mmCIF file of C-alpha atoms in Angstrom:
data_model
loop_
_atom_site.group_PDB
_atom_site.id
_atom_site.type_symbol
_atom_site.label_atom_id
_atom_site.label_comp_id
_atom_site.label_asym_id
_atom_site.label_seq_id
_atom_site.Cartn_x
_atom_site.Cartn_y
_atom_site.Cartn_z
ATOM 1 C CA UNK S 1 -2.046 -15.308 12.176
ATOM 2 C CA UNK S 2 -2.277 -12.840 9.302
ATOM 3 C CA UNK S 3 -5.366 -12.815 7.450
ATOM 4 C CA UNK S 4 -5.510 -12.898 3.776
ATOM 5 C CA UNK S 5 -7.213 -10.396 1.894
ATOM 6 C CA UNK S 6 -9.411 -10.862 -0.950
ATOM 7 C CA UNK S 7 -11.062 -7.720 -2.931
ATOM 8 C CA UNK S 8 -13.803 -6.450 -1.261
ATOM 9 C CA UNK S 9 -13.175 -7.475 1.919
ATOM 10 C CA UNK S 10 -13.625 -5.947 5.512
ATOM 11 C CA UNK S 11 -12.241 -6.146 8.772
ATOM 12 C CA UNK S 12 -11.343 -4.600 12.246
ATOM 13 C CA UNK S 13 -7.798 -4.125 12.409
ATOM 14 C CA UNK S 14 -8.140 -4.452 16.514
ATOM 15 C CA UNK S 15 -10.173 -7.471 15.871
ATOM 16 C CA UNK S 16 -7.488 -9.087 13.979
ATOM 17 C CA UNK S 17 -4.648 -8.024 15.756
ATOM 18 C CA UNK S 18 -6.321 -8.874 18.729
ATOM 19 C CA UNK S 19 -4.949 -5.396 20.366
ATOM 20 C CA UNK S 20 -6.172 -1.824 19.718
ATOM 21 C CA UNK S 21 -3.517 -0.581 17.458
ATOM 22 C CA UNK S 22 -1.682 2.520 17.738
ATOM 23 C CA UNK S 23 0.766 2.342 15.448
ATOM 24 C CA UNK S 24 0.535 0.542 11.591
ATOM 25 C CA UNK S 25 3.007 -0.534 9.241
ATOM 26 C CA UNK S 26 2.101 -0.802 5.543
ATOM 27 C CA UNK S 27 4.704 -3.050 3.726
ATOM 28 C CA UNK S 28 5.366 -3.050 0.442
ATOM 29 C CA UNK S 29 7.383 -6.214 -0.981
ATOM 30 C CA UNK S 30 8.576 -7.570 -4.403
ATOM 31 C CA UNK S 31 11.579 -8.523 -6.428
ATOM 32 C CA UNK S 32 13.310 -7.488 -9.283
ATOM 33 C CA UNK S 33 12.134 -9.726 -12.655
ATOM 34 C CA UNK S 34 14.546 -12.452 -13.360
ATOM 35 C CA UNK S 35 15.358 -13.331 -16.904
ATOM 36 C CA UNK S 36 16.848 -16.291 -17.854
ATOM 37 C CA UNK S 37 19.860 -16.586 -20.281
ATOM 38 C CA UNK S 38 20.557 -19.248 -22.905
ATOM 39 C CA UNK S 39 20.520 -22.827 -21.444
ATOM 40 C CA UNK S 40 20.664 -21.084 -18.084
ATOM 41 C CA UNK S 41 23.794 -18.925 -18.736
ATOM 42 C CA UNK S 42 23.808 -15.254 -18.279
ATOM 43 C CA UNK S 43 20.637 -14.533 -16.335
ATOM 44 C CA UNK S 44 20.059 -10.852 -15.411
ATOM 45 C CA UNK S 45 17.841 -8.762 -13.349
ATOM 46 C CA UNK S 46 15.370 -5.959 -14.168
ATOM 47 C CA UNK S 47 14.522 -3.556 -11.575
ATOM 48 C CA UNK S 48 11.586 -2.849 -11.129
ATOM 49 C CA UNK S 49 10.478 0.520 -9.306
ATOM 50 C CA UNK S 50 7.188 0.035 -7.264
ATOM 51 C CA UNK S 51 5.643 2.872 -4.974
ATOM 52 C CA UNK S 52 3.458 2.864 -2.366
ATOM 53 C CA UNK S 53 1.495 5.869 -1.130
ATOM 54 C CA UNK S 54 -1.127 7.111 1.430
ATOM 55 C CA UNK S 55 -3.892 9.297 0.359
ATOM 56 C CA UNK S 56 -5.726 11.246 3.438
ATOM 57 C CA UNK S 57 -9.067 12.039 3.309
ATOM 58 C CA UNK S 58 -11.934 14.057 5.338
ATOM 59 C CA UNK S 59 -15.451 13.302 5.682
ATOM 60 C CA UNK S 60 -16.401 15.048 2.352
ATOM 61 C CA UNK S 61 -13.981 13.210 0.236
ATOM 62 C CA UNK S 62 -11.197 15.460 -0.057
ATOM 63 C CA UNK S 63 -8.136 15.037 -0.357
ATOM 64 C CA UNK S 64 -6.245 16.524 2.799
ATOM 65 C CA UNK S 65 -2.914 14.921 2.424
ATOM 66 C CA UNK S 66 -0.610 12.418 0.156
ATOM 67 C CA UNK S 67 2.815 10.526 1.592
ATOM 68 C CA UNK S 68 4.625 9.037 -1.138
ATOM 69 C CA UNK S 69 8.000 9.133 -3.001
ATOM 70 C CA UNK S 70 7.829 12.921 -3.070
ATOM 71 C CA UNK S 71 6.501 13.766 0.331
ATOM 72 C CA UNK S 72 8.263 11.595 3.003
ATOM 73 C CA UNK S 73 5.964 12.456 5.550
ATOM 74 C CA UNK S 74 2.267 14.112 6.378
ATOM 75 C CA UNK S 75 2.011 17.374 7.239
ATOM 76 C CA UNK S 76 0.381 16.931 10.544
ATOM 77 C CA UNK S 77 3.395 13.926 11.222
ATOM 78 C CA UNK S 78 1.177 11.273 11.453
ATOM 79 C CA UNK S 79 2.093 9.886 8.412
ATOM 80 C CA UNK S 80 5.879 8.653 7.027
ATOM 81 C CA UNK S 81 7.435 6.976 4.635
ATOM 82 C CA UNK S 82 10.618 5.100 4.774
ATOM 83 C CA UNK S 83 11.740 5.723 1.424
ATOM 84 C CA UNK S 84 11.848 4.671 -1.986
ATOM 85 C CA UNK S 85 12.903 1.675 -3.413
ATOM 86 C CA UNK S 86 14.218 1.902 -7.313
ATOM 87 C CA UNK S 87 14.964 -1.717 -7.443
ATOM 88 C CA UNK S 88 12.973 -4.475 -5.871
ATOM 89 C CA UNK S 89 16.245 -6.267 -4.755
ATOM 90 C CA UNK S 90 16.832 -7.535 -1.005
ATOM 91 C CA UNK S 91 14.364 -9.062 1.829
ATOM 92 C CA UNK S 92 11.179 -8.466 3.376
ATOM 93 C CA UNK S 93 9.320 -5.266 3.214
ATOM 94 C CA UNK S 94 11.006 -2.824 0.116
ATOM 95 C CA UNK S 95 9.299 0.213 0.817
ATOM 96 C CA UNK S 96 6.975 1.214 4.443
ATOM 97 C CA UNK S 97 4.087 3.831 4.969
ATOM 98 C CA UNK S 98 4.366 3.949 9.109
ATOM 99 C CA UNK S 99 0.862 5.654 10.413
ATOM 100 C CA UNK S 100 0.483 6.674 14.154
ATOM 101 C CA UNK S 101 -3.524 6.220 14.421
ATOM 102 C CA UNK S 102 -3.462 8.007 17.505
ATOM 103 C CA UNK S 103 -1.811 10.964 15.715
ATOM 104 C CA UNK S 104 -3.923 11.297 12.741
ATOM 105 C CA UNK S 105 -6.262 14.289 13.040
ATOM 106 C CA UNK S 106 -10.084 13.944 13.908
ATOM 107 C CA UNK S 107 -10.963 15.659 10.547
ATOM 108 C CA UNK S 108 -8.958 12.588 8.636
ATOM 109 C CA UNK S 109 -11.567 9.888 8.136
ATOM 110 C CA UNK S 110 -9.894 7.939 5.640
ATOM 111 C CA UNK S 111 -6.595 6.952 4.790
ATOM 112 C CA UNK S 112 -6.056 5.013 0.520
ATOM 113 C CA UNK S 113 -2.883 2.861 0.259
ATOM 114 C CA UNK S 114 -2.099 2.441 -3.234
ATOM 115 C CA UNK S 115 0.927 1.120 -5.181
ATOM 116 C CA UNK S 116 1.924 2.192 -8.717
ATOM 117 C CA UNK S 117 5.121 0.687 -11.167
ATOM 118 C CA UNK S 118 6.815 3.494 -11.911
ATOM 119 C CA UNK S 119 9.043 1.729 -14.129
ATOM 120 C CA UNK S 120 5.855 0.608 -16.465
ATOM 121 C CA UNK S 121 5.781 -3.254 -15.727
ATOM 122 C CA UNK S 122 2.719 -4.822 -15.052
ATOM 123 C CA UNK S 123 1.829 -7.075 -12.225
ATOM 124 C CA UNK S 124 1.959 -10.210 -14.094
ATOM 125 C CA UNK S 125 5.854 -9.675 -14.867
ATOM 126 C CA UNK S 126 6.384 -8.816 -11.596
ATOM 127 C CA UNK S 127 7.195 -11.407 -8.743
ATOM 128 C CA UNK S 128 6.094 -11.671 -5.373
ATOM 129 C CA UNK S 129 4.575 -8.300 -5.006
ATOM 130 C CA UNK S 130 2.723 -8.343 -1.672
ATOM 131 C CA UNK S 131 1.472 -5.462 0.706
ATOM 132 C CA UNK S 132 0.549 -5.852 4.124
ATOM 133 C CA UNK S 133 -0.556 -4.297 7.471
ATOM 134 C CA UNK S 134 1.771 -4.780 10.191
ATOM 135 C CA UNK S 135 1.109 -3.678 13.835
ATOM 136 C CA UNK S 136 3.986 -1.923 14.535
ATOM 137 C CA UNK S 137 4.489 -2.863 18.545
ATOM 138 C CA UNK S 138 5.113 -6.330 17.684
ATOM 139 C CA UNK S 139 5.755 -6.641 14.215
ATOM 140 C CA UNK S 140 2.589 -9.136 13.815
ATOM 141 C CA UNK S 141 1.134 -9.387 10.331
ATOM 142 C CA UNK S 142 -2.574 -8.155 10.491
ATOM 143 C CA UNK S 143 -3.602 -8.651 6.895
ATOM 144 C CA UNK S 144 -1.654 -9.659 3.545
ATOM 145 C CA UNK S 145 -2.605 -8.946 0.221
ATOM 146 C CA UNK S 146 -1.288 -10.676 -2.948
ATOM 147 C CA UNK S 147 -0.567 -7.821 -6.062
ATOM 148 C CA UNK S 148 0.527 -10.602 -8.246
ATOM 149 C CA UNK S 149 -2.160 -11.523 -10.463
ATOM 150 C CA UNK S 150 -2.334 -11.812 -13.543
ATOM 151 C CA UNK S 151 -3.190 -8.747 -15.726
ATOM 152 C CA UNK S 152 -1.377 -6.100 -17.689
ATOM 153 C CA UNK S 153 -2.339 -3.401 -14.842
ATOM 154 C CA UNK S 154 0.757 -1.353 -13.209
ATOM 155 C CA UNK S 155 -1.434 0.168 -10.359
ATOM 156 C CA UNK S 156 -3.760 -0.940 -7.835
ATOM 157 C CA UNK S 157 -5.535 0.626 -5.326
ATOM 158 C CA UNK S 158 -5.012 -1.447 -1.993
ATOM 159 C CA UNK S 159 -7.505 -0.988 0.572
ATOM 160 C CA UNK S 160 -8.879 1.923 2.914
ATOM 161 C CA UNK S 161 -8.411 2.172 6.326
ATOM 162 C CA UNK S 162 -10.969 4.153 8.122
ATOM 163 C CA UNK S 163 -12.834 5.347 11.104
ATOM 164 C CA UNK S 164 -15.993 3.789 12.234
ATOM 165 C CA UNK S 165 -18.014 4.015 15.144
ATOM 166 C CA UNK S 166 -14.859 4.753 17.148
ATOM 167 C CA UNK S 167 -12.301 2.340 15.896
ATOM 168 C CA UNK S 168 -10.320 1.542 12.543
ATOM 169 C CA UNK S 169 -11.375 -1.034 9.866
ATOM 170 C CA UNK S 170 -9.626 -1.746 6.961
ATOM 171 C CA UNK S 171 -11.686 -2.266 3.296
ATOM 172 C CA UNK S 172 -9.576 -4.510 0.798
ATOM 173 C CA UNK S 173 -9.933 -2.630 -2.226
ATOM 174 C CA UNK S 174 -8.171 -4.433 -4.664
ATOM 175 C CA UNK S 175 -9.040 -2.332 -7.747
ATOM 176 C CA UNK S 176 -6.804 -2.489 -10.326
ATOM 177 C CA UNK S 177 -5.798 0.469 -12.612
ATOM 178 C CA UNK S 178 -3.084 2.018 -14.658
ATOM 179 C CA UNK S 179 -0.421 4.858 -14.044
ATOM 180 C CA UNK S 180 2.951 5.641 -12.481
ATOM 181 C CA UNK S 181 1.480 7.658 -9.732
ATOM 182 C CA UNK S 182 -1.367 7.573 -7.515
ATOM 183 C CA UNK S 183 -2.767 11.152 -9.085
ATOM 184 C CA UNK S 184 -3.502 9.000 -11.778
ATOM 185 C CA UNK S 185 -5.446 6.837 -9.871
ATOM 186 C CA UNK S 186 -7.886 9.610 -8.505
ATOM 187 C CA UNK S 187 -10.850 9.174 -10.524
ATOM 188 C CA UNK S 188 -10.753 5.465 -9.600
ATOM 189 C CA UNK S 189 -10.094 5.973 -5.701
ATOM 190 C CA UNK S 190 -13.266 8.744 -5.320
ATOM 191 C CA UNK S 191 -16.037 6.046 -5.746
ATOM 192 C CA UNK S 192 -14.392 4.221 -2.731
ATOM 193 C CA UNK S 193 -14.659 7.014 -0.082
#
């Protein structure tokens, strides 16, 4: 069973998955923002454009690599994206960062998921926005973390996974912040590495 994660909080991903993982899947939910008409008539949908991205990092903090909307995929490979989602509407995940553990390099020690509203709503408009860790050989929820709170943020930075005396934890960040991309978030993500 999927734990869920509160800011600030740590954990082994093998721990919790109960499996060394290989493979990850970071999945990025939410839906469009409903608006109702008069007495119930004419409701309409606002899309709403969230984005998540993966920010690799070395040892010294740097910045070696970024997957997101513009960059589909790492350099090295071991990173992809499935694609982004302008709209919020459907099922399940909306958007997925897929990481091969095994494949990032040695010199990676850190890996930032963050998700930004590129459209400019906050996350108190915006319904059932949820990220989560998925292991990827069996599609079992690791970890789930609710973006939904209330505030007038459009940006949060969702948690770190990194290397640690051999194996990956995951840190639940949970910092909130403002900006379309996660360049913007930068000055906020550096105290966290």
């Amino acid at each position: 069973m999927a734990i869920n994660l509160e800011k600030g909080q740590k954990i082994s991903l093998d721990k919790e998955a109960g499996v060394k993982l290989n493979k990850i899947i970071m999945g990025l939910g939410w839906d469009a923002i409903k608006s109702k008409g008069f007495l119930g008539f004419g409701s309409k949908s606002q899309d709403v454009d969230l984005d998540a991205s993966c920010i690799m990092f070395d040892q010294q903090g740097t910045q070696t690599d970024a997957v997101w909307f513009r960059q589909l995929k790492s350099n090295d490979g071991s990173v992809t994206h499935t694609g982004d989602n302008r709209t919020g509407e459907g099922d399940g995940d909306d958007e997925q960062i897929i990481v091969d553990l095994t494949q990032v390099p040695e010199n990676v020690k850190s890996l930032v998921f963050t998700v930004n509203s590129f459209t400019g709503q906050n996350f108190s408009q915006i319904e059932n926005a949820t990220c989560r860790i998925v292991n990827a050989s069996n599609n079992m929820e690791v970890a789930r973390f609710n973006l939904s709170a209330l505030g007038s943020h459009n940006a949060q930075i969702m948690a770190k996974i990194y290397r640690h005396n051999g194996e990956w934890k995951m840190h639940a960040i949970g910092e909130i912040g403002n900006g379309r991309t996660f360049a913007e978030l930068m000055p906020q993500i550096t105290p966290h590495l």
